[in-house]
Amino acid sequence: MKSIKIIITGLLLIVANIKARPQQPQIIPLPQQYTAVPQTFVLSKNTALVVEDKLFSEESFFLQKEILSRKAIPVSRKPAPGATTIRLRKNNKQVQQGAYSISMSASEVVISAAEEEGIFNGIISFLQLVSVNEARNGSILVNCWNIGDFPKYAWRGLMIDESRHFFGIEKIKSVLDWMAFYKLNRFHWHLTDEPAWRIEIKKYPMLALVGGIGSHTDSATVAKFYTQQQIKEVVAYAAERKIVVIPEIDMPGHARAANRAYPQFSGGGSEKYPDFTFDPGNPQTYQYLTDILREVDVLFPAKMIHLGGDEVSFGNEKWSSNAGVKKLMSQHRLKNLKDVEQYFMQRMADSLFRMNSKFLAWDEMANVKLPSDKTIIFWWRHDQKKDLQAALDNNYSVVLCPRIPFYFDFVQDSTHAVGRKWKNTYAALKDVYAFDLNEYVDKKQQQHVLGIQANVWTETIISNERLEYMMYPRISALAEAGWSATKDYDSFLKRLAPHLSLFQKSRIYYFDVFSPGRLSEPRM
Ligand code: TNX
């Protein structure tokens, strides 16, 4: 009699559980394929993690550490009789970079992939399924799914500007954690600009010591920058999360901080943008910047460096009266200052190519003549589609980061007032989500598109709290726009809701899209 009772209660529980199950796995970005399996996997300290191929050893430790830190469950690595198992399996059939599959049953979870990025993505999906459930008496019940998944775009990026305001290594690590949680895999680090230079260069120590002083809102604040040791630490932290870090050393404009440290290489500026440029008319400028880039190249294994190239015309008026520039123009038959700008960039790109590194730049460089297989253009001026078209026509690879909707210094709600707006438009969560490549690029040129990226410029962002508010939850929408083939905003919002609690638990200050007035927009 007693056993029948237990069986009936058990059945009722299972039925209730199946009934309550969501239509989609609780994963952002939504996997390409999924089917529900009407079983429940129990994760506890008796669960064993089995690494079937040494290739996945590093990832297996990552998974173990994450389950411990998120849920206080120390899964073991030794299979015990009767215990559930998580297996990391090599499957060479998953050819696409980043692809993985998960098959689950009550007794085991098998995550498989052909390579490490794929297994990492599978681990993240599993962690998401686990994350939204609470542990009871040391175990977590996880609904079972079979999943087959791969990314839509190879480049799913986020840029943070630490020149205007400096956030520091702990904040950057936290950002990398959340990027990894959403399978964002390119961190573009804007380290130099007008207010400050934020990276130590051994050959030119004043760049950090003098150039590191100040911020966009306080020109006197003490020097803040990353030592080379810290850079290595960030790069390694990112690598553990399969994130490639791409440094940006902005030139020939946005160079004021560098020019404060080494004025002999300044090409002057304008009234509004003093000391804005490097001097293209001084032959030594090229060697100076190449020496800087050689150190940067050693520190960042990405083998690609972003050289900016944006908005040079804001502050290059002194070039017209510069004897060195005049000489350069006649020697190389450069007709105007735009030609000088491009000449400068071609020479600097050449320095990168000699380091076997790729050249990355903003869309002002869409028409520069460079080898198309070594050049990536970032399209940002959403009101200038012709520049995107030029980059595509030149066969350059492109990353799309149009201001609307991908500039996260723009506000995300009509009531917000501190951040930027473009006329009356801004970058609402649903617009980030709705990004559709077909609106920008013809089918036949889409093979040039590496992916998408959001940029967090920080003129109006000083505090961690505000940085968080501008990023979360918009990076969740960015992630799904960059990964999933089919999108549905309502289903996204359903899956997003429990993530807001995860932000809260991590003490992240976010924009509550479900109740916009609840957490107010922080001041700068
Ligand atoms: C344009 S995007 C810039 C940045 C500013 C940003 C503010 C780009 C390549 N240049 O220097 O911070 O607008 O939204």
Coordinates of C-alpha atoms in Angstrom, one line a residue, residues 102-521:
I102 CA 23.8 18.2 -25.5
S103 CA 21.8 15.0 -24.8
M104 CA 20.3 14.6 -21.4
S105 CA 18.5 11.8 -19.5
A106 CA 17.8 11.2 -15.9
S107 CA 21.1 9.5 -15.5
E108 CA 23.5 11.5 -17.6
V109 CA 24.3 14.6 -19.5
V110 CA 26.5 14.3 -22.6
I111 CA 28.0 17.5 -23.9
S112 CA 29.9 16.9 -27.2
A113 CA 31.8 19.0 -29.7
A114 CA 34.7 18.7 -32.1
E115 CA 36.8 21.4 -30.5
E116 CA 37.2 23.4 -27.3
E117 CA 35.1 26.4 -28.2
G118 CA 32.3 24.1 -29.0
I119 CA 32.5 22.2 -25.8
F120 CA 32.7 25.5 -23.9
N121 CA 29.5 26.7 -25.5
G122 CA 27.8 23.4 -24.6
I123 CA 29.1 23.9 -21.0
I124 CA 27.6 27.4 -20.9
S125 CA 24.2 26.1 -22.1
F126 CA 24.2 23.5 -19.4
L127 CA 25.2 26.0 -16.8
Q128 CA 22.3 28.3 -17.9
L129 CA 19.9 25.4 -17.5
V130 CA 21.3 24.8 -14.0
S131 CA 21.6 28.5 -13.0
V132 CA 17.9 29.4 -12.9
N133 CA 17.0 26.6 -10.6
E134 CA 17.6 26.7 -6.8
A135 CA 19.5 24.0 -5.0
R136 CA 17.4 22.1 -2.4
N137 CA 19.3 20.0 0.2
G138 CA 22.4 20.2 -2.0
S139 CA 20.7 19.0 -5.2
I140 CA 19.2 20.7 -8.3
L141 CA 16.6 19.3 -10.6
V142 CA 17.2 20.1 -14.2
N143 CA 14.7 19.6 -17.0
C144 CA 16.2 17.4 -19.7
W145 CA 16.6 18.6 -23.3
N146 CA 18.4 17.4 -26.4
I147 CA 20.1 20.3 -28.1
G148 CA 22.0 20.8 -31.3
D149 CA 23.6 24.2 -31.6
F150 CA 26.0 26.5 -33.5
P151 CA 26.5 30.2 -33.8
K152 CA 25.0 32.3 -36.5
Y153 CA 28.0 34.7 -36.5
A154 CA 31.6 34.0 -35.6
W155 CA 32.1 37.6 -34.2
R156 CA 29.8 38.4 -31.2
G157 CA 31.5 41.4 -29.7
L158 CA 31.4 44.0 -27.0
M159 CA 33.6 47.1 -26.8
I160 CA 34.3 49.1 -23.7
D161 CA 35.9 52.5 -23.7
E162 CA 38.2 52.8 -20.7
S163 CA 39.9 56.0 -21.8
R164 CA 37.0 58.3 -21.0
H165 CA 36.5 56.6 -17.7
F166 CA 38.5 53.8 -16.1
F167 CA 36.7 50.9 -14.5
G168 CA 39.6 48.6 -13.6
I169 CA 40.5 44.9 -13.7
E170 CA 37.8 43.5 -11.3
K171 CA 35.0 45.2 -13.3
I172 CA 36.5 44.0 -16.6
K173 CA 36.6 40.4 -15.3
S174 CA 33.0 40.6 -14.3
V175 CA 32.1 41.8 -17.8
L176 CA 34.0 38.9 -19.2
D177 CA 32.1 36.5 -16.9
W178 CA 28.8 37.8 -18.3
M179 CA 30.0 37.9 -21.9
A180 CA 30.9 34.2 -21.5
F181 CA 27.6 33.5 -19.9
Y182 CA 26.0 34.8 -23.1
K183 CA 28.5 33.3 -25.5
L184 CA 29.8 36.7 -26.5
N185 CA 33.3 36.0 -27.8
R186 CA 35.2 39.2 -28.8
F187 CA 36.1 41.8 -26.2
H188 CA 37.3 45.0 -28.0
W189 CA 39.2 47.1 -25.5
H190 CA 39.3 50.8 -26.3
L191 CA 42.4 51.7 -24.3
T192 CA 43.5 55.1 -25.7
D193 CA 41.7 58.3 -26.6
E194 CA 41.7 62.0 -25.8
P195 CA 41.4 62.0 -22.0
A196 CA 43.8 59.2 -21.1
W197 CA 46.1 56.4 -22.3
R198 CA 45.5 53.2 -20.3
I199 CA 48.2 50.7 -21.2
E200 CA 51.8 50.5 -20.0
I201 CA 54.4 50.6 -22.8
K202 CA 57.9 49.7 -21.7
K203 CA 59.7 51.7 -24.3
Y204 CA 57.6 54.8 -23.6
P205 CA 56.7 54.8 -19.9
M206 CA 55.3 58.3 -19.9
L207 CA 52.4 57.1 -22.1
A208 CA 50.8 55.5 -19.0
L209 CA 52.4 57.6 -16.2
V210 CA 51.5 61.0 -17.8
G211 CA 49.0 59.9 -20.4
G212 CA 47.1 57.9 -17.8
I213 CA 46.2 61.0 -15.8
G214 CA 42.7 62.3 -16.0
S215 CA 39.4 61.3 -17.4
H216 CA 36.6 62.8 -19.5
T217 CA 35.2 64.5 -16.5
D218 CA 38.3 65.2 -14.4
S219 CA 41.5 66.1 -16.0
A220 CA 43.4 65.9 -12.8
T221 CA 42.5 62.5 -11.4
V222 CA 45.5 60.3 -10.7
A223 CA 47.0 58.1 -13.4
K224 CA 45.0 54.9 -14.0
F225 CA 46.1 52.3 -16.4
Y226 CA 46.8 48.6 -16.9
T227 CA 50.3 47.4 -16.3
Q228 CA 51.5 44.8 -18.8
Q229 CA 51.1 42.2 -16.0
Q230 CA 47.5 43.1 -15.6
I231 CA 46.9 43.0 -19.4
K232 CA 48.3 39.4 -19.4
E233 CA 45.9 38.6 -16.5
V234 CA 42.9 39.9 -18.4
V235 CA 43.9 38.2 -21.6
A236 CA 44.3 34.8 -19.8
Y237 CA 41.0 35.3 -17.9
A238 CA 39.3 35.9 -21.2
A239 CA 41.0 33.0 -22.9
E240 CA 39.7 30.7 -20.2
R241 CA 36.2 31.9 -21.3
K242 CA 37.0 31.5 -25.0
I243 CA 36.9 35.3 -25.4
V244 CA 39.5 36.9 -27.7
V245 CA 40.6 40.3 -26.5
I246 CA 41.3 42.9 -29.2
P247 CA 43.1 46.1 -28.2
E248 CA 42.4 49.4 -29.8
I249 CA 45.2 52.0 -30.1
D250 CA 43.4 54.9 -31.7
M251 CA 45.3 56.8 -34.4
P252 CA 46.0 59.2 -36.1
G253 CA 43.1 61.1 -34.2
H254 CA 41.9 60.8 -30.6
A255 CA 45.6 61.0 -29.6
R256 CA 45.6 63.8 -27.1
A257 CA 46.7 61.8 -24.1
A258 CA 49.6 60.3 -25.9
N259 CA 50.6 63.7 -27.1
R260 CA 50.6 65.0 -23.6
A261 CA 53.3 62.4 -22.8
Y262 CA 55.3 62.7 -26.0
P263 CA 54.5 66.1 -27.6
Q264 CA 57.2 65.7 -30.2
F265 CA 54.9 63.3 -32.2
S266 CA 51.8 65.6 -32.0
G267 CA 50.3 66.7 -35.3
G268 CA 48.2 69.3 -33.4
G269 CA 44.5 69.7 -33.2
S270 CA 41.7 72.2 -33.4
E271 CA 40.2 74.6 -30.9
K272 CA 37.6 72.1 -29.9
Y273 CA 39.9 69.1 -30.1
P274 CA 43.4 70.3 -29.0
D275 CA 46.4 68.1 -29.8
F276 CA 44.0 65.6 -31.4
T277 CA 46.4 63.9 -33.9
F278 CA 49.7 62.2 -34.3
D279 CA 52.0 63.9 -36.8
P280 CA 52.0 62.1 -40.2
G281 CA 54.6 64.6 -41.5
N282 CA 57.2 63.5 -39.0
P283 CA 59.0 60.3 -40.3
Q284 CA 59.8 59.3 -36.7
T285 CA 56.1 59.1 -35.8
Y286 CA 55.8 55.9 -37.7
Q287 CA 58.7 54.2 -35.9
Y288 CA 57.3 55.5 -32.5
L289 CA 53.9 54.0 -33.1
T290 CA 55.3 50.8 -34.6
D291 CA 57.4 50.3 -31.5
I292 CA 54.3 50.7 -29.4
L293 CA 52.3 48.3 -31.5
R294 CA 55.1 45.7 -31.2
E295 CA 54.6 45.6 -27.5
V296 CA 50.8 45.5 -27.9
D297 CA 51.1 42.7 -30.4
V298 CA 53.1 40.6 -27.8
L299 CA 50.6 41.2 -25.1
F300 CA 47.5 40.3 -27.1
P301 CA 47.6 36.9 -28.9
A302 CA 44.6 37.8 -31.0
K303 CA 46.9 38.7 -33.9
M304 CA 44.7 41.7 -34.7
I305 CA 44.9 45.2 -33.5
H306 CA 42.3 47.9 -33.9
L307 CA 43.9 51.2 -35.0
G308 CA 40.8 53.4 -34.8
G309 CA 41.1 55.8 -37.7
D310 CA 37.8 57.6 -36.7
E311 CA 36.9 61.2 -36.8
V312 CA 40.4 62.4 -37.9
S313 CA 38.8 65.5 -39.5
F314 CA 37.8 66.8 -36.0
G315 CA 41.3 67.9 -35.4
N316 CA 43.7 67.7 -38.3
E317 CA 43.6 71.3 -39.5
K318 CA 47.2 71.9 -38.5
W319 CA 48.3 69.3 -41.0
S320 CA 47.7 71.8 -43.9
S321 CA 50.4 74.1 -42.6
N322 CA 52.8 71.3 -41.5
A323 CA 56.0 71.4 -43.6
G324 CA 56.5 67.6 -43.2
V325 CA 53.0 66.9 -44.3
K326 CA 53.4 69.1 -47.4
K327 CA 56.6 67.3 -48.3
L328 CA 54.8 63.9 -47.8
M329 CA 52.0 65.1 -50.1
S330 CA 54.2 66.1 -52.9
Q331 CA 56.4 63.0 -52.6
H332 CA 53.5 60.6 -52.6
R333 CA 51.1 62.7 -54.8
L334 CA 48.5 63.0 -52.0
K335 CA 45.8 65.4 -53.1
N336 CA 44.2 66.3 -49.8
L337 CA 44.2 65.5 -46.1
K338 CA 42.0 62.5 -46.5
D339 CA 44.7 61.0 -48.7
V340 CA 47.3 61.8 -46.0
E341 CA 45.1 60.1 -43.4
Q342 CA 44.9 57.0 -45.7
Y343 CA 48.6 57.1 -46.4
F344 CA 49.3 57.2 -42.6
M345 CA 47.0 54.2 -42.0
Q346 CA 48.4 52.2 -44.9
R347 CA 51.9 52.6 -43.4
M348 CA 50.7 51.6 -39.9
A349 CA 48.7 48.7 -41.3
D350 CA 51.9 47.6 -43.0
S351 CA 53.7 47.6 -39.6
L352 CA 50.9 45.3 -38.4
F353 CA 51.2 43.0 -41.4
R354 CA 54.9 42.6 -40.7
M355 CA 54.0 41.4 -37.2
N356 CA 51.6 38.9 -39.0
S357 CA 48.7 40.8 -37.4
K358 CA 45.4 41.9 -39.0
F359 CA 44.4 45.6 -39.3
L360 CA 41.1 46.6 -37.8
A361 CA 39.6 50.1 -38.1
W362 CA 36.4 52.1 -38.0
D363 CA 34.4 52.8 -41.2
E364 CA 36.2 56.0 -42.0
M365 CA 38.8 53.6 -43.4
A366 CA 36.3 51.8 -45.6
N367 CA 38.1 53.0 -48.7
V368 CA 41.7 52.6 -47.7
K369 CA 43.5 50.3 -50.1
L370 CA 44.7 47.2 -48.2
P371 CA 44.8 43.4 -48.6
S372 CA 41.2 42.3 -48.1
D373 CA 42.1 39.2 -46.2
K374 CA 44.0 41.1 -43.5
T375 CA 41.5 44.0 -43.0
I376 CA 38.4 44.2 -40.9
I377 CA 36.2 47.3 -41.0
F378 CA 33.8 48.3 -38.2
W379 CA 30.7 50.0 -39.5
W380 CA 29.3 52.4 -36.9
R381 CA 27.8 55.4 -38.6
H382 CA 24.3 54.0 -39.0
D383 CA 23.2 57.1 -41.0
Q384 CA 26.0 56.4 -43.6
K385 CA 25.1 53.2 -45.3
K386 CA 27.4 54.1 -48.1
D387 CA 30.5 53.4 -45.9
L388 CA 29.3 49.9 -45.1
Q389 CA 28.6 49.4 -48.8
A390 CA 32.2 50.6 -49.7
A391 CA 33.7 48.2 -47.2
L392 CA 31.7 45.3 -48.7
D393 CA 32.5 46.3 -52.2
N394 CA 36.2 46.4 -51.3
N395 CA 35.8 42.8 -50.1
Y396 CA 36.8 43.7 -46.5
S397 CA 35.4 41.6 -43.7
V398 CA 33.0 43.8 -41.7
V399 CA 31.7 43.8 -38.1
L400 CA 28.4 45.7 -37.8
C401 CA 28.0 48.0 -34.8
P402 CA 25.6 50.7 -36.0
R403 CA 25.1 53.4 -33.3
I404 CA 21.4 52.6 -33.4
P405 CA 20.9 50.1 -31.9
F406 CA 24.4 49.0 -30.9
Y407 CA 25.8 52.0 -29.0
F408 CA 25.2 51.3 -25.4
D409 CA 26.0 54.8 -24.3
F410 CA 22.6 55.6 -26.0
V411 CA 19.7 55.4 -23.6
Q412 CA 17.4 52.4 -23.7
D413 CA 14.1 54.0 -22.6
S414 CA 12.3 57.2 -23.7
T415 CA 12.3 58.4 -20.1
H416 CA 16.1 58.1 -19.7
A417 CA 17.9 61.4 -19.9
V418 CA 21.6 61.0 -19.0
G419 CA 22.8 59.0 -22.0
R420 CA 22.8 59.8 -25.7
K421 CA 19.8 59.9 -28.1
W422 CA 19.9 60.3 -31.9
K423 CA 17.2 62.8 -32.6
N424 CA 14.4 60.9 -30.9
T425 CA 15.7 57.5 -31.4
Y426 CA 17.7 55.4 -28.9
A427 CA 18.8 51.8 -28.4
A428 CA 15.9 50.0 -26.8
L429 CA 16.3 46.4 -25.8
K430 CA 13.8 45.3 -28.4
D431 CA 15.7 47.1 -31.1
V432 CA 18.9 45.5 -30.1
Y433 CA 17.1 42.2 -30.2
A434 CA 15.4 42.9 -33.6
F435 CA 18.7 43.6 -35.4
D436 CA 18.3 42.0 -38.9
L437 CA 21.3 41.8 -41.2
N438 CA 19.0 41.6 -44.2
E439 CA 18.1 45.3 -43.6
Y440 CA 21.7 46.3 -44.1
V441 CA 23.5 43.8 -46.4
D442 CA 22.3 42.0 -49.6
K443 CA 22.3 38.2 -49.4
K444 CA 25.2 37.9 -51.8
Q445 CA 27.5 40.1 -49.7
Q446 CA 26.6 38.6 -46.4
Q447 CA 29.6 36.3 -46.5
H448 CA 31.8 39.3 -45.7
V449 CA 30.0 39.9 -42.4
L450 CA 31.9 38.5 -39.5
G451 CA 29.2 39.5 -37.0
I452 CA 27.9 42.2 -34.7
Q453 CA 29.2 44.2 -31.8
A454 CA 27.9 46.6 -29.2
N455 CA 30.1 49.5 -28.1
V456 CA 30.0 51.1 -24.7
W457 CA 31.4 54.6 -25.0
T458 CA 31.9 56.1 -21.6
E459 CA 31.7 59.9 -21.8
T460 CA 28.5 59.7 -19.8
I461 CA 29.4 56.6 -17.7
I462 CA 31.5 57.1 -14.6
S463 CA 30.3 54.6 -12.1
N464 CA 30.2 50.8 -12.2
E465 CA 26.5 51.1 -11.4
R466 CA 25.8 53.1 -14.6
L467 CA 28.1 50.9 -16.7
E468 CA 26.0 47.9 -15.5
Y469 CA 22.7 49.7 -16.2
M470 CA 23.7 50.5 -19.7
M471 CA 24.9 46.9 -20.4
Y472 CA 22.3 44.8 -18.7
P473 CA 20.1 43.4 -20.0
R474 CA 21.0 44.7 -23.5
I475 CA 23.9 42.3 -23.8
S476 CA 21.5 39.4 -23.5
A477 CA 19.6 40.7 -26.6
L478 CA 22.8 41.3 -28.4
A479 CA 23.8 37.7 -27.7
E480 CA 20.7 36.3 -29.2
A481 CA 20.8 38.6 -32.2
G482 CA 24.3 37.4 -32.8
W483 CA 23.7 33.7 -32.3
S484 CA 20.1 32.5 -33.0
A485 CA 18.7 31.9 -36.5
T486 CA 15.1 32.4 -35.5
K487 CA 14.0 35.1 -33.1
D488 CA 10.9 35.9 -31.2
Y489 CA 10.9 38.8 -28.7
D490 CA 8.2 37.4 -26.5
S491 CA 9.9 34.1 -26.0
F492 CA 13.2 36.0 -25.4
L493 CA 11.5 38.1 -22.7
K494 CA 10.2 34.9 -21.0
R495 CA 13.7 33.5 -20.9
L496 CA 15.1 36.9 -19.8
A497 CA 12.9 37.3 -16.7
P498 CA 14.8 34.8 -14.5
H499 CA 18.1 36.3 -15.7
L500 CA 17.2 39.6 -14.0
S501 CA 17.3 37.7 -10.7
L502 CA 20.7 36.4 -11.6
F503 CA 21.9 40.0 -12.1
Q504 CA 20.4 40.9 -8.8
K505 CA 22.1 38.1 -7.0
S506 CA 25.4 39.1 -8.5
R507 CA 24.7 42.7 -7.3
I508 CA 24.5 44.0 -10.9
Y509 CA 22.4 47.1 -11.2
Y510 CA 20.3 46.6 -14.4
F511 CA 17.5 48.2 -16.3
D512 CA 14.3 46.4 -15.4
V513 CA 12.6 46.2 -18.7
F514 CA 9.5 44.6 -17.2
S515 CA 9.0 47.5 -14.8
P516 CA 10.9 50.4 -16.2
G517 CA 10.4 52.7 -13.2
R518 CA 11.6 50.2 -10.6
L519 CA 15.3 50.8 -10.9
S520 CA 16.0 54.3 -12.0
E521 CA 18.6 55.5 -14.4

